Amino acid sequence: MGVLLSACERPTYKPPPTPTPEAIPTPTPTPTIPRKPLDVSQLFNGITLFTKFETPPSDQPASFERNEAESYKLQITFTAELPHPSRTLEELVQNDPKLPEVLPKMRQLTETAQVSSSFDKLYKNKIDFVRERLNRLDLILSRHNFYDCETILELQDPESGRKALLMQGDMDLNTDGSDGDRNFPVDGSSSTFQPQTSYRWPKLTNRPNPLLRAYEERLATLKHEFTAKGLASERNRELKRSIDETNRVINELKTSSFLISEADPSIVVPSFMLSTEDSAFSPSIGDYAAVIYDGKIYPAIVGDAGPSSKIGEASARICKEINPKTSDWNRAVSNIKVSYLIFPGTAETPGPPDLTRWNQRCKELLDEIGGVGTELHVWKDIVPPWPTPTPSPTVSPTASPTASPAASPTPGAASPSPTVSPAPGAPSPGPTASPASQGTSPSPTASPATGTRSPAPTVTPSSGAASSVPSPAVSPASPSPTPAASTAASPGTSPVRAPSPTPSPRSTNRSHP
């Protein structure tokens, strides 16, 4: 018996569709320490490291243990002891012995003071910050920045009812801010620089922000890359976020002005502390403040919001007044010796800084909590006015001179005066007069035949230089004018004065917009 075998048609192979990059989930990388020579005891400044090496025996061979994640591991226990907030005057003077001298009523204020809930919230934020970065020890807060706040106290004067929030910490440098309306250079080279500050007001002039062009160029570069084909989806998302953020910055630079770190005295508070409805002691942007250090008081305002896990930051104007060596790499004050006294609820309508007003208001608010035992530092406006163009002097060819018929040129004049063309049809001018001394108008030369006189230049008293603007015309019988009245005109004529020199921009008393 035979068997007939027949083959079925081979099925056509259809490969599975290639998933798009968006459909491929991104695996979570396993935290590892990169292979590089380093001393783990100095992995990050300020962290005390204790090591313990254990080698428990295993009942498995090396080929097995090599593939087991638990067989070769490093366990890290990070310990950060939480500090107790200082509350009494005796505790506060440990960092600032001069505080009772600066604020004579400080003992009475601390007797009823309450520790702000912001103190616990600040250190909770620090804990969260560290916990999220335990696999990146290089990003963890340093010991210095973890312990940067001694206390946050709520003070209230029993007589005036004035509330104040006292924070005690160190002082870091904040370089943020720019303003196209004011004639002041801005250095945006800091790695943490931002052109805006939380304190802002509508622009008052059409002068562009000095950093606007750089951000517009950055936007053009981002858009150009965004149109390129073949970019990874993650890069596309990054570019989209950067384009949106840069557009927002450009719009704010076009419509608003901001504080300038080098020119305006301001401080920074953690953003979580700003204006919460559950506390009458919560500060707001624009509130008046007093920075107290080494027996001196520096008026300021709350000008910016900072990270929620750090405290103690001020503008370069304050930092460099306290420590001229302040820079991105050198704190103004490294120790916890700075007291920041904020007066909540005192913010006014934002506008161009008026340092005289700021000084006055801070003095008034300090008086409401018992006054001060020292003079406040007086901030002066260091922003120069915009330069004024120098006007070109004009010469009137038709004006006739003012002089006595007896006037005659002084022989042997040291230098000739500028030549002025006479009116059409008038005789040629005679020799010009040489001024006898600076600050007077020299007499013109008379022409006896016609009764007319050659124009004589007027010397500007403030500069001693000759001006080419002629004196007004008078009749031949008019007496010679005195030096003080050399610019006066006879009846029926308009006075013509020589233009005074343009003052230096720094010497003008011009208010800012």
Short mmCIF file of C-alpha atoms in Angstrom, two decimals:
data_model
loop_
_atom_site.label_atom_id
_atom_site.label_comp_id
_atom_site.label_asym_id
_atom_site.label_seq_id
_atom_site.Cartn_x
_atom_site.Cartn_y
_atom_site.Cartn_z
CA MET A 1 0.00 0.00 0.00
CA GLY A 2 1.40 3.33 -0.99
CA VAL A 3 1.10 6.63 0.89
CA LEU A 4 0.69 9.87 -0.95
CA LEU A 5 2.13 12.86 0.81
CA SER A 6 1.29 16.36 -0.26
CA ALA A 7 2.86 19.55 1.08
CA CYS A 8 0.82 22.52 2.21
CA GLU A 9 1.62 25.92 0.88
CA ARG A 10 4.24 27.64 2.99
CA PRO A 11 2.70 30.54 4.92
CA THR A 12 3.98 33.97 4.13
CA TYR A 13 6.04 35.37 6.99
CA LYS A 14 4.91 38.78 8.20
CA PRO A 15 7.35 40.41 10.62
CA PRO A 16 5.80 42.30 13.51
CA PRO A 17 5.51 46.04 13.00
CA THR A 18 8.42 48.10 14.22
CA PRO A 19 7.32 50.05 17.27
CA THR A 20 7.67 53.83 17.15
CA PRO A 21 10.14 55.48 19.56
CA GLU A 22 7.20 56.87 21.53
CA ALA A 23 5.81 53.36 22.11
CA ILE A 24 9.02 51.97 23.53
CA PRO A 25 9.03 52.46 27.30
CA THR A 26 12.18 53.96 28.73
CA PRO A 27 13.65 51.57 31.29
CA THR A 28 14.48 52.98 34.68
CA PRO A 29 18.27 52.84 35.02
CA THR A 30 19.74 51.07 37.99
CA PRO A 31 21.65 53.50 40.19
CA THR A 32 25.35 52.80 39.93
CA ILE A 33 28.56 54.50 40.92
CA PRO A 34 30.61 55.23 37.78
CA ARG A 35 34.03 53.66 37.55
CA LYS A 36 36.51 56.43 38.18
CA PRO A 37 39.34 56.91 40.66
CA LEU A 38 38.09 58.90 43.66
CA ASP A 39 38.31 59.03 47.41
CA VAL A 40 34.83 58.11 48.63
CA SER A 41 35.50 59.86 51.94
CA GLN A 42 35.54 63.12 49.95
CA LEU A 43 32.67 62.23 47.64
CA PHE A 44 30.89 65.43 48.62
CA ASN A 45 31.99 68.26 50.86
CA GLY A 46 30.59 68.28 54.38
CA ILE A 47 29.26 64.70 54.61
CA THR A 48 30.93 62.63 57.31
CA LEU A 49 31.42 59.10 55.96
CA PHE A 50 31.73 55.93 58.05
CA THR A 51 32.60 52.71 56.22
CA LYS A 52 32.12 49.08 57.25
CA PHE A 53 33.09 46.15 54.99
CA GLU A 54 31.30 42.83 55.58
CA THR A 55 31.95 39.44 53.85
CA PRO A 56 29.30 36.92 54.87
CA PRO A 57 29.86 33.36 53.43
CA SER A 58 27.64 32.08 50.61
CA ASP A 59 26.65 28.52 49.63
CA GLN A 60 26.63 29.46 45.93
CA PRO A 61 29.52 29.50 43.45
CA ALA A 62 30.98 32.66 41.90
CA SER A 63 29.18 32.02 38.59
CA PHE A 64 25.91 32.33 40.48
CA GLU A 65 26.81 35.26 42.69
CA ARG A 66 28.05 37.28 39.73
CA ASN A 67 24.47 37.54 38.45
CA GLU A 68 22.87 38.28 41.82
CA ALA A 69 22.27 41.98 42.51
CA GLU A 70 22.18 41.44 46.28
CA SER A 71 25.53 39.64 46.46
CA TYR A 72 27.70 42.73 45.88
CA LYS A 73 26.06 45.90 47.20
CA LEU A 74 26.63 49.13 49.03
CA GLN A 75 24.07 50.17 51.60
CA ILE A 76 23.96 53.87 52.54
CA THR A 77 22.34 55.19 55.67
CA PHE A 78 22.17 58.97 55.48
CA THR A 79 21.74 60.68 58.83
CA ALA A 80 20.85 64.36 59.18
CA GLU A 81 20.02 65.54 62.68
CA LEU A 82 17.30 68.17 62.75
CA PRO A 83 18.22 71.36 64.63
CA HIS A 84 16.23 73.04 67.39
CA PRO A 85 15.13 76.62 66.55
CA SER A 86 16.55 79.39 68.69
CA ARG A 87 13.85 81.42 70.41
CA THR A 88 15.21 83.32 73.41
CA LEU A 89 17.43 86.37 73.29
CA GLU A 90 20.21 84.40 75.00
CA GLU A 91 20.14 81.90 72.12
CA LEU A 92 20.04 84.59 69.43
CA VAL A 93 23.01 86.52 70.78
CA GLN A 94 25.19 83.42 70.47
CA ASN A 95 25.33 84.27 66.74
CA ASP A 96 24.83 88.05 66.94
CA PRO A 97 26.04 89.58 70.24
CA LYS A 98 25.19 93.09 69.00
CA LEU A 99 21.53 92.34 68.31
CA PRO A 100 20.24 93.81 71.63
CA GLU A 101 22.18 97.00 70.95
CA VAL A 102 20.75 97.35 67.47
CA LEU A 103 17.16 96.57 68.57
CA PRO A 104 16.81 97.82 72.18
CA LYS A 105 13.35 96.22 72.56
CA MET A 106 14.53 92.80 71.41
CA ARG A 107 14.27 91.15 74.83
CA GLN A 108 10.65 92.19 75.24
CA LEU A 109 9.85 91.09 71.69
CA THR A 110 11.37 87.62 72.16
CA GLU A 111 9.47 87.03 75.42
CA THR A 112 6.22 86.71 73.45
CA ALA A 113 7.73 85.45 70.17
CA GLN A 114 6.53 82.25 68.54
CA VAL A 115 8.57 79.96 66.31
CA SER A 116 7.10 80.16 62.81
CA SER A 117 5.73 76.99 61.25
CA SER A 118 7.95 77.92 58.28
CA PHE A 119 10.97 76.67 60.26
CA ASP A 120 9.69 73.08 60.34
CA LYS A 121 8.48 73.37 56.76
CA LEU A 122 11.90 74.55 55.61
CA TYR A 123 13.68 71.54 57.12
CA LYS A 124 11.03 69.18 55.78
CA ASN A 125 11.76 70.56 52.32
CA LYS A 126 15.46 69.93 52.93
CA ILE A 127 14.76 66.32 53.91
CA ASP A 128 12.66 65.76 50.77
CA PHE A 129 15.40 67.31 48.64
CA VAL A 130 18.02 64.95 50.03
CA ARG A 131 15.80 61.87 49.88
CA GLU A 132 15.10 62.40 46.17
CA ARG A 133 18.84 62.49 45.43
CA LEU A 134 20.24 59.70 47.56
CA ASN A 135 21.53 57.97 44.42
CA ARG A 136 23.37 61.16 43.41
CA LEU A 137 25.49 62.19 46.36
CA ASP A 138 27.04 64.98 44.29
CA LEU A 139 23.62 66.70 44.14
CA ILE A 140 22.75 66.44 47.82
CA LEU A 141 22.68 69.62 49.87
CA SER A 142 26.01 70.30 51.49
CA ARG A 143 26.29 70.42 55.26
CA HIS A 144 26.56 74.21 54.94
CA ASN A 145 23.30 74.56 53.00
CA PHE A 146 21.41 72.01 55.10
CA TYR A 147 22.14 73.92 58.30
CA ASP A 148 21.65 77.47 56.98
CA CYS A 149 18.76 78.61 59.20
CA GLU A 150 19.03 79.20 62.95
CA THR A 151 15.45 80.24 63.52
CA ILE A 152 12.31 81.90 62.12
CA LEU A 153 10.47 83.89 64.78
CA GLU A 154 7.18 85.74 64.71
CA LEU A 155 7.54 89.01 66.64
CA GLN A 156 4.84 91.53 67.54
CA ASP A 157 5.21 94.80 69.40
CA PRO A 158 2.69 94.88 72.30
CA GLU A 159 2.13 98.63 72.01
CA SER A 160 2.00 99.37 68.27
CA GLY A 161 0.86 95.92 67.18
CA ARG A 162 3.48 95.94 64.40
CA LYS A 163 4.33 92.42 63.25
CA ALA A 164 7.79 91.34 62.12
CA LEU A 165 9.32 88.06 60.97
CA LEU A 166 12.88 87.42 62.14
CA MET A 167 15.03 84.94 60.22
CA GLN A 168 18.61 84.22 61.20
CA GLY A 169 21.01 82.62 58.72
CA ASP A 170 24.00 83.21 56.46
CA MET A 171 24.14 85.30 53.27
CA ASP A 172 24.57 84.01 49.73
CA LEU A 173 24.70 86.16 46.59
CA ASN A 174 21.70 86.61 44.30
CA THR A 175 22.66 88.10 40.90
CA ASP A 176 19.24 88.14 39.19
CA GLY A 177 17.49 91.05 37.51
CA SER A 178 17.72 93.50 34.59
CA ASP A 179 16.05 96.73 33.49
CA GLY A 180 16.18 98.38 30.09
CA ASP A 181 14.66 101.60 31.39
CA ARG A 182 17.64 102.35 33.61
CA ASN A 183 21.17 103.13 32.49
CA PHE A 184 22.99 100.40 34.40
CA PRO A 185 25.07 97.46 33.10
CA VAL A 186 23.97 93.92 33.91
CA ASP A 187 26.36 90.99 34.18
CA GLY A 188 24.48 87.83 33.25
CA SER A 189 27.51 85.52 33.34
CA SER A 190 26.56 83.75 36.58
CA SER A 191 25.48 80.13 36.12
CA THR A 192 22.35 80.81 38.19
CA PHE A 193 21.50 84.20 36.64
CA GLN A 194 17.94 84.99 35.57
CA PRO A 195 17.00 88.29 33.93
CA GLN A 196 13.75 88.60 35.90
CA THR A 197 12.97 89.08 39.57
CA SER A 198 9.67 88.48 41.33
CA TYR A 199 9.51 92.20 42.10
CA ARG A 200 8.62 93.83 38.77
CA TRP A 201 6.65 96.70 37.26
CA PRO A 202 5.45 97.70 33.75
CA LYS A 203 8.12 99.23 31.51
CA LEU A 204 7.97 103.02 31.35
CA THR A 205 10.11 103.65 28.24
CA ASN A 206 10.69 102.06 24.85
CA ARG A 207 14.35 101.30 25.61
CA PRO A 208 14.90 97.54 25.14
CA ASN A 209 16.10 95.29 27.90
CA PRO A 210 19.87 94.77 27.46
CA LEU A 211 19.39 90.98 27.48
CA LEU A 212 16.48 90.86 25.04
CA ARG A 213 18.64 90.37 21.96
CA ALA A 214 20.48 87.39 23.47
CA TYR A 215 17.21 85.64 24.28
CA GLU A 216 15.82 86.33 20.82
CA GLU A 217 18.94 84.76 19.31
CA ARG A 218 18.57 81.79 21.62
CA LEU A 219 14.95 81.37 20.51
CA ALA A 220 15.96 81.41 16.85
CA THR A 221 18.56 78.70 17.51
CA LEU A 222 16.06 76.51 19.34
CA LYS A 223 13.47 76.86 16.58
CA HIS A 224 16.03 76.01 13.94
CA GLU A 225 16.97 72.79 15.71
CA PHE A 226 13.31 71.95 16.34
CA THR A 227 12.62 71.89 12.58
CA ALA A 228 15.40 69.35 11.95
CA LYS A 229 14.30 65.84 11.00
CA GLY A 230 15.25 62.68 12.83
CA LEU A 231 15.45 64.10 16.36
CA ALA A 232 14.70 61.77 19.24
CA SER A 233 11.34 62.24 20.89
CA GLU A 234 12.93 63.21 24.19
CA ARG A 235 14.98 65.91 22.50
CA ASN A 236 11.85 67.20 20.78
CA ARG A 237 10.12 67.51 24.13
CA GLU A 238 13.12 69.32 25.61
CA LEU A 239 13.21 71.76 22.70
CA LYS A 240 9.49 72.41 22.98
CA ARG A 241 9.81 73.19 26.67
CA SER A 242 12.82 75.45 26.03
CA ILE A 243 11.02 77.32 23.23
CA ASP A 244 7.97 77.92 25.44
CA GLU A 245 10.14 79.09 28.34
CA THR A 246 12.27 81.39 26.16
CA ASN A 247 9.13 82.89 24.60
CA ARG A 248 7.82 83.61 28.09
CA VAL A 249 11.08 85.29 29.13
CA ILE A 250 11.14 87.42 25.96
CA ASN A 251 7.59 88.60 26.56
CA GLU A 252 8.43 89.58 30.14
CA LEU A 253 11.59 91.42 29.07
CA LYS A 254 9.53 93.41 26.56
CA THR A 255 6.79 94.38 28.99
CA SER A 256 8.36 94.58 32.46
CA SER A 257 11.27 96.05 34.37
CA PHE A 258 12.99 94.30 37.26
CA LEU A 259 15.36 94.92 40.12
CA ILE A 260 19.08 95.05 39.36
CA SER A 261 21.24 93.08 41.78
CA GLU A 262 24.20 95.51 41.74
CA ALA A 263 22.02 98.61 42.18
CA ASP A 264 19.02 97.67 44.33
CA PRO A 265 19.12 96.40 47.96
CA SER A 266 16.84 93.38 48.20
CA ILE A 267 16.64 89.97 49.86
CA VAL A 268 15.32 86.56 48.79
CA VAL A 269 12.93 84.33 50.75
CA PRO A 270 11.98 80.70 50.03
CA SER A 271 9.02 80.60 47.68
CA PHE A 272 6.89 78.44 50.00
CA MET A 273 6.87 81.23 52.61
CA LEU A 274 5.24 83.84 50.38
CA SER A 275 1.75 85.03 51.27
CA THR A 276 0.00 82.01 52.67
CA GLU A 277 -3.48 82.85 53.89
CA ASP A 278 -3.10 80.90 57.14
CA SER A 279 -0.54 83.28 58.67
CA ALA A 280 -0.49 87.03 59.20
CA PHE A 281 3.31 86.79 59.38
CA SER A 282 3.81 85.44 55.86
CA PRO A 283 5.95 87.82 53.78
CA SER A 284 5.07 89.09 50.32
CA ILE A 285 7.15 90.32 47.42
CA GLY A 286 7.79 94.01 47.99
CA ASP A 287 7.54 93.91 51.79
CA TYR A 288 10.04 96.15 53.54
CA ALA A 289 12.90 94.48 55.39
CA ALA A 290 15.96 95.30 57.46
CA VAL A 291 19.17 93.28 57.18
CA ILE A 292 21.11 93.33 60.47
CA TYR A 293 24.77 92.34 60.57
CA ASP A 294 27.66 93.27 62.85
CA GLY A 295 25.79 96.09 64.55
CA LYS A 296 24.58 97.74 61.32
CA ILE A 297 21.15 97.91 59.69
CA TYR A 298 20.65 97.84 55.92
CA PRO A 299 17.19 98.79 54.58
CA ALA A 300 15.84 96.51 51.85
CA ILE A 301 12.74 94.96 50.34
CA VAL A 302 11.74 91.35 49.64
CA GLY A 303 12.69 91.28 45.98
CA ASP A 304 12.68 87.66 44.88
CA ALA A 305 11.52 84.12 45.65
CA GLY A 306 14.17 81.44 45.99
CA PRO A 307 14.42 77.66 46.36
CA SER A 308 12.17 76.16 49.03
CA SER A 309 15.03 74.24 50.64
CA LYS A 310 17.45 77.12 51.28
CA ILE A 311 17.44 80.44 53.11
CA GLY A 312 19.72 83.46 53.42
CA GLU A 313 20.27 85.32 50.15
CA ALA A 314 20.62 88.98 49.19
CA SER A 315 21.36 91.15 46.18
CA ALA A 316 24.89 92.15 45.25
CA ARG A 317 24.23 95.71 46.48
CA ILE A 318 23.87 94.42 50.06
CA CYS A 319 26.40 91.60 49.81
CA LYS A 320 29.21 93.80 48.54
CA GLU A 321 28.44 96.53 51.06
CA ILE A 322 28.93 93.95 53.82
CA ASN A 323 31.79 92.08 52.13
CA PRO A 324 33.45 93.68 49.06
CA LYS A 325 35.00 90.32 48.16
CA THR A 326 31.60 88.73 47.51
CA SER A 327 31.41 86.74 44.27
CA ASP A 328 29.87 83.59 42.82
CA TRP A 329 32.59 81.66 44.65
CA ASN A 330 32.73 83.67 47.85
CA ARG A 331 29.73 84.14 50.14
CA ALA A 332 29.12 87.51 51.69
CA VAL A 333 28.71 85.88 55.12
CA SER A 334 29.42 82.17 55.61
CA ASN A 335 28.49 81.93 59.29
CA ILE A 336 24.95 82.10 60.65
CA LYS A 337 25.29 85.67 61.83
CA VAL A 338 22.82 87.63 59.66
CA SER A 339 19.36 88.62 60.90
CA TYR A 340 16.66 89.31 58.31
CA LEU A 341 13.77 91.32 59.77
CA ILE A 342 10.75 91.37 57.43
CA PHE A 343 7.64 93.50 57.97
CA PRO A 344 4.74 91.50 56.46
CA GLY A 345 1.91 93.38 54.82
CA THR A 346 3.96 96.50 54.05
CA ALA A 347 4.42 96.03 50.30
CA GLU A 348 3.44 98.99 48.12
CA THR A 349 2.66 99.26 44.42
CA PRO A 350 5.80 98.09 42.58
CA GLY A 351 7.74 100.69 40.65
CA PRO A 352 11.27 101.91 39.93
CA PRO A 353 13.30 101.74 43.15
CA ASP A 354 13.09 104.89 45.24
CA LEU A 355 15.91 104.35 47.73
CA THR A 356 15.08 107.48 49.70
CA ARG A 357 11.56 106.19 50.20
CA TRP A 358 12.83 102.74 51.13
CA ASN A 359 15.17 104.20 53.76
CA GLN A 360 12.38 106.30 55.23
CA ARG A 361 9.82 103.48 55.42
CA CYS A 362 12.26 101.06 57.03
CA LYS A 363 13.10 103.66 59.67
CA GLU A 364 9.38 104.20 60.39
CA LEU A 365 8.70 100.46 60.68
CA LEU A 366 11.67 99.89 62.98
CA ASP A 367 10.40 102.72 65.20
CA GLU A 368 7.14 100.78 65.55
CA ILE A 369 8.97 97.87 67.22
CA GLY A 370 10.94 99.97 69.66
CA GLY A 371 13.34 101.89 67.44
CA VAL A 372 17.00 101.22 66.81
CA GLY A 373 20.20 101.82 68.73
CA THR A 374 22.27 102.66 65.67
CA GLU A 375 21.98 104.64 62.46
CA LEU A 376 20.53 102.96 59.40
CA HIS A 377 22.75 102.62 56.38
CA VAL A 378 21.70 105.19 53.78
CA TRP A 379 21.51 103.83 50.25
CA LYS A 380 22.31 106.27 47.46
CA ASP A 381 21.05 105.92 43.93
CA ILE A 382 24.05 104.84 41.83
CA VAL A 383 22.15 104.56 38.55
CA PRO A 384 23.30 107.43 36.29
CA PRO A 385 20.80 109.21 34.03
CA TRP A 386 20.88 108.57 30.33
CA PRO A 387 23.37 110.78 28.44
CA THR A 388 21.93 113.95 26.90
CA PRO A 389 23.04 114.71 23.30
CA THR A 390 25.23 117.83 23.02
CA PRO A 391 23.37 120.52 21.00
CA SER A 392 25.24 122.12 18.09
CA PRO A 393 25.61 125.93 18.43
CA THR A 394 23.82 127.98 15.75
CA VAL A 395 25.08 131.28 14.26
CA SER A 396 22.73 134.09 13.29
CA PRO A 397 24.21 135.91 10.22
CA THR A 398 21.83 138.89 10.45
CA ALA A 399 22.34 140.04 14.02
CA SER A 400 24.16 143.33 14.67
CA PRO A 401 26.54 143.83 17.61
CA THR A 402 26.05 145.82 20.77
CA ALA A 403 28.91 148.21 21.59
CA SER A 404 29.97 151.77 22.32
CA PRO A 405 31.20 153.92 19.38
CA ALA A 406 34.39 154.47 21.36
CA ALA A 407 35.20 150.79 21.37
CA SER A 408 38.35 149.82 19.56
CA PRO A 409 40.28 146.60 19.17
CA THR A 410 42.96 145.81 21.65
CA PRO A 411 46.31 145.81 19.87
CA GLY A 412 48.30 142.64 20.10
CA ALA A 413 45.39 140.35 20.89
CA ALA A 414 46.54 136.92 21.96
CA SER A 415 44.15 135.01 19.69
CA PRO A 416 41.51 136.09 17.18
CA SER A 417 37.84 135.54 17.92
CA PRO A 418 35.70 133.38 15.64
CA THR A 419 34.71 135.12 12.40
CA VAL A 420 31.00 135.86 11.86
CA SER A 421 29.63 136.76 8.43
CA PRO A 422 27.82 140.16 8.38
CA ALA A 423 24.41 140.80 6.91
CA PRO A 424 24.15 141.09 3.14
CA GLY A 425 25.09 144.56 1.98
CA ALA A 426 26.88 145.47 5.17
CA PRO A 427 30.50 146.59 5.03
CA SER A 428 33.27 144.16 5.76
CA PRO A 429 33.80 143.68 9.48
CA GLY A 430 36.77 145.32 11.07
CA PRO A 431 39.25 143.52 13.31
CA THR A 432 37.69 141.67 16.22
CA ALA A 433 38.20 142.63 19.81
CA SER A 434 40.33 140.58 22.14
CA PRO A 435 38.72 139.91 25.52
CA ALA A 436 40.64 141.55 28.30
CA SER A 437 39.78 138.73 30.67
CA GLN A 438 37.70 135.57 30.70
CA GLY A 439 34.12 135.94 31.83
CA THR A 440 33.36 139.25 29.96
CA SER A 441 32.06 140.08 26.51
CA PRO A 442 34.69 141.93 24.41
CA SER A 443 33.69 145.22 22.80
CA PRO A 444 33.11 145.14 19.03
CA THR A 445 34.96 147.21 16.45
CA ALA A 446 33.15 150.39 15.32
CA SER A 447 33.02 151.64 11.73
CA PRO A 448 32.86 155.50 11.92
CA ALA A 449 31.71 155.93 8.32
CA THR A 450 28.53 153.89 8.64
CA GLY A 451 27.72 153.79 12.30
CA THR A 452 27.51 149.97 12.16
CA ARG A 453 29.66 147.58 14.10
CA SER A 454 31.29 144.29 13.34
CA PRO A 455 29.77 141.36 15.29
CA ALA A 456 31.77 140.40 18.36
CA PRO A 457 31.61 136.91 19.92
CA THR A 458 30.25 136.50 23.42
CA VAL A 459 32.42 134.67 25.96
CA THR A 460 30.53 132.20 28.11
CA PRO A 461 31.39 132.97 31.75
CA SER A 462 31.31 129.32 32.87
CA SER A 463 33.79 128.06 30.33
CA GLY A 464 35.79 131.07 29.13
CA ALA A 465 35.49 129.87 25.53
CA ALA A 466 34.28 132.24 22.82
CA SER A 467 30.84 131.67 21.33
CA SER A 468 29.94 132.51 17.77
CA VAL A 469 26.48 133.83 18.68
CA PRO A 470 26.48 137.65 18.12
CA SER A 471 24.98 140.21 20.45
CA PRO A 472 21.69 141.93 19.52
CA ALA A 473 21.72 145.15 17.48
CA VAL A 474 21.51 148.63 19.05
CA SER A 475 21.75 152.23 17.78
CA PRO A 476 25.21 153.85 17.54
CA ALA A 477 24.41 156.14 20.46
CA SER A 478 23.73 153.25 22.85
CA PRO A 479 26.20 152.96 25.69
CA SER A 480 28.54 150.01 25.90
CA PRO A 481 26.99 147.15 27.93
CA THR A 482 28.56 145.99 31.13
CA PRO A 483 29.93 142.46 31.29
CA ALA A 484 27.00 141.31 33.43
CA ALA A 485 24.51 142.60 30.86
CA SER A 486 26.31 141.54 27.71
CA THR A 487 23.40 139.34 26.65
CA ALA A 488 20.68 141.96 27.19
CA ALA A 489 18.92 143.40 24.12
CA SER A 490 17.70 146.91 23.48
CA PRO A 491 13.94 147.56 23.19
CA GLY A 492 12.33 145.91 20.22
CA THR A 493 14.93 143.15 19.81
CA SER A 494 15.04 139.49 20.96
CA PRO A 495 17.86 138.45 23.26
CA VAL A 496 20.29 135.91 21.90
CA ARG A 497 22.38 133.95 24.38
CA ALA A 498 25.35 131.69 23.84
CA PRO A 499 24.53 128.03 24.57
CA SER A 500 25.90 126.87 27.90
CA PRO A 501 28.04 123.74 27.97
CA THR A 502 26.17 120.42 28.27
CA PRO A 503 26.62 119.07 31.81
CA SER A 504 28.06 115.64 32.46
CA PRO A 505 25.36 112.94 32.75
CA ARG A 506 26.52 112.08 36.26
CA SER A 507 26.24 115.70 37.41
CA THR A 508 22.64 116.24 36.35
CA ASN A 509 19.91 115.91 38.93
CA ARG A 510 17.47 113.90 36.85
CA SER A 511 14.83 111.68 38.37
CA HIS A 512 14.34 108.22 36.92
CA PRO A 513 11.16 107.23 35.12
#
